Each structure stands twice: as structure tokens, then as C-alpha cells.
Amino acid sequence: MKSPLSGREMKLMSEPSTLDYKGKTYNVIHHYYLCELTNEQFTTTELDEQNLNELYKQVEVNGESTDGRQ
């Protein structure tokens, strides 16, 4: 993916992160593109979905539901 700021190709990166969901904190792997010239992070719709799926997996591992059911 090319950076919308510099026009250069960006690196696909992953790093540990924490996200809050329904009052609890979960450890996930966050995926993004990095513009090395500006140090800005960007995602695509596909990466956003992948990042949400990472969160949902962690929620379900902890025995909780992501659809509002307990």
C-alpha cells in the first residue's frame, strides 16, 4: 500500500497492543501500515476487520460473547 502522505510504499507492521471492550482490557496483535517517512500509521478495511477479529478471539477465549449474549 502506498502512503497517502508521501506516495511511498509502506511496510506492513504488527505489534502487541491492548484494547478495551465492554469495560475489560484485552491483549491483541495490532496490524497496520507504517509510512517510514512520516511515521504515520494507516489501515485498510481488511486490516480493520483483521484487528477486530483479533479482539473478538480474545473476548471469546475469556468465555464472553461479542454479540451481546452472556
Coordinates of C-alpha atoms in Angstrom, one line a residue:
M1 CA 0.0 0.0 0.0
K2 CA 1.3 3.5 -0.8
S3 CA 1.2 6.2 1.8
P4 CA -1.4 8.9 1.2
L5 CA 1.1 11.4 2.6
S6 CA 4.4 10.5 0.9
G7 CA 3.3 8.3 -2.0
R8 CA 5.9 5.7 -1.0
E9 CA 5.3 2.0 -0.4
M10 CA 4.6 1.3 3.3
K11 CA 5.7 -1.6 5.4
L12 CA 3.0 -3.9 6.9
M13 CA 3.7 -4.0 10.6
S14 CA 2.3 -5.9 13.7
E15 CA 2.8 -5.2 17.3
P16 CA 1.2 -6.1 20.7
S17 CA -1.5 -3.7 21.8
T18 CA -4.3 -3.5 24.3
L19 CA -7.9 -2.7 23.5
D20 CA -10.8 -2.0 25.9
Y21 CA -14.1 -3.8 25.2
K22 CA -17.1 -3.7 27.4
G23 CA -15.1 -2.5 30.4
K24 CA -12.3 -5.0 30.1
T25 CA -8.9 -4.8 28.6
Y26 CA -7.6 -7.4 26.1
N27 CA -4.1 -8.1 24.7
V28 CA -4.2 -8.3 20.9
I29 CA -1.8 -8.0 17.9
H30 CA -2.5 -4.8 16.0
H31 CA -1.8 -4.8 12.3
Y32 CA -1.1 -1.6 10.3
Y33 CA 0.9 0.0 7.5
L34 CA 3.7 2.3 8.5
C35 CA 4.8 5.3 6.5
E36 CA 8.5 5.4 7.3
L37 CA 8.9 9.0 6.1
T38 CA 6.2 10.5 8.3
N39 CA 6.0 7.7 11.0
E40 CA 2.1 7.7 10.5
Q41 CA 0.1 4.5 10.8
F42 CA -2.6 3.5 8.3
T43 CA -5.1 0.7 8.0
T44 CA -7.3 -0.6 5.3
T45 CA -10.8 -2.0 5.7
E46 CA -9.3 -5.5 5.6
L47 CA -6.8 -4.7 8.3
D48 CA -9.5 -3.1 10.4
E49 CA -11.5 -6.3 10.1
Q50 CA -8.5 -8.4 11.0
N51 CA -7.8 -6.3 14.0
L52 CA -11.4 -6.6 15.2
N53 CA -11.3 -10.4 14.7
E54 CA -8.2 -10.4 16.9
L55 CA -10.2 -8.7 19.6
Y56 CA -13.2 -11.0 19.2
K57 CA -11.0 -14.0 19.5
Q58 CA -9.6 -12.8 22.8
V59 CA -13.1 -12.0 24.1
E60 CA -14.3 -15.5 23.3
V61 CA -11.2 -17.1 24.8
N62 CA -12.2 -15.4 28.0
G63 CA -15.7 -17.0 27.8
E64 CA -17.6 -13.9 26.8
S65 CA -19.8 -13.2 23.9
T66 CA -19.3 -10.5 21.3
D67 CA -23.0 -10.5 20.2
G68 CA -24.5 -9.2 23.5
R69 CA -25.3 -12.6 24.9
Q70 CA -23.7 -13.8 28.2

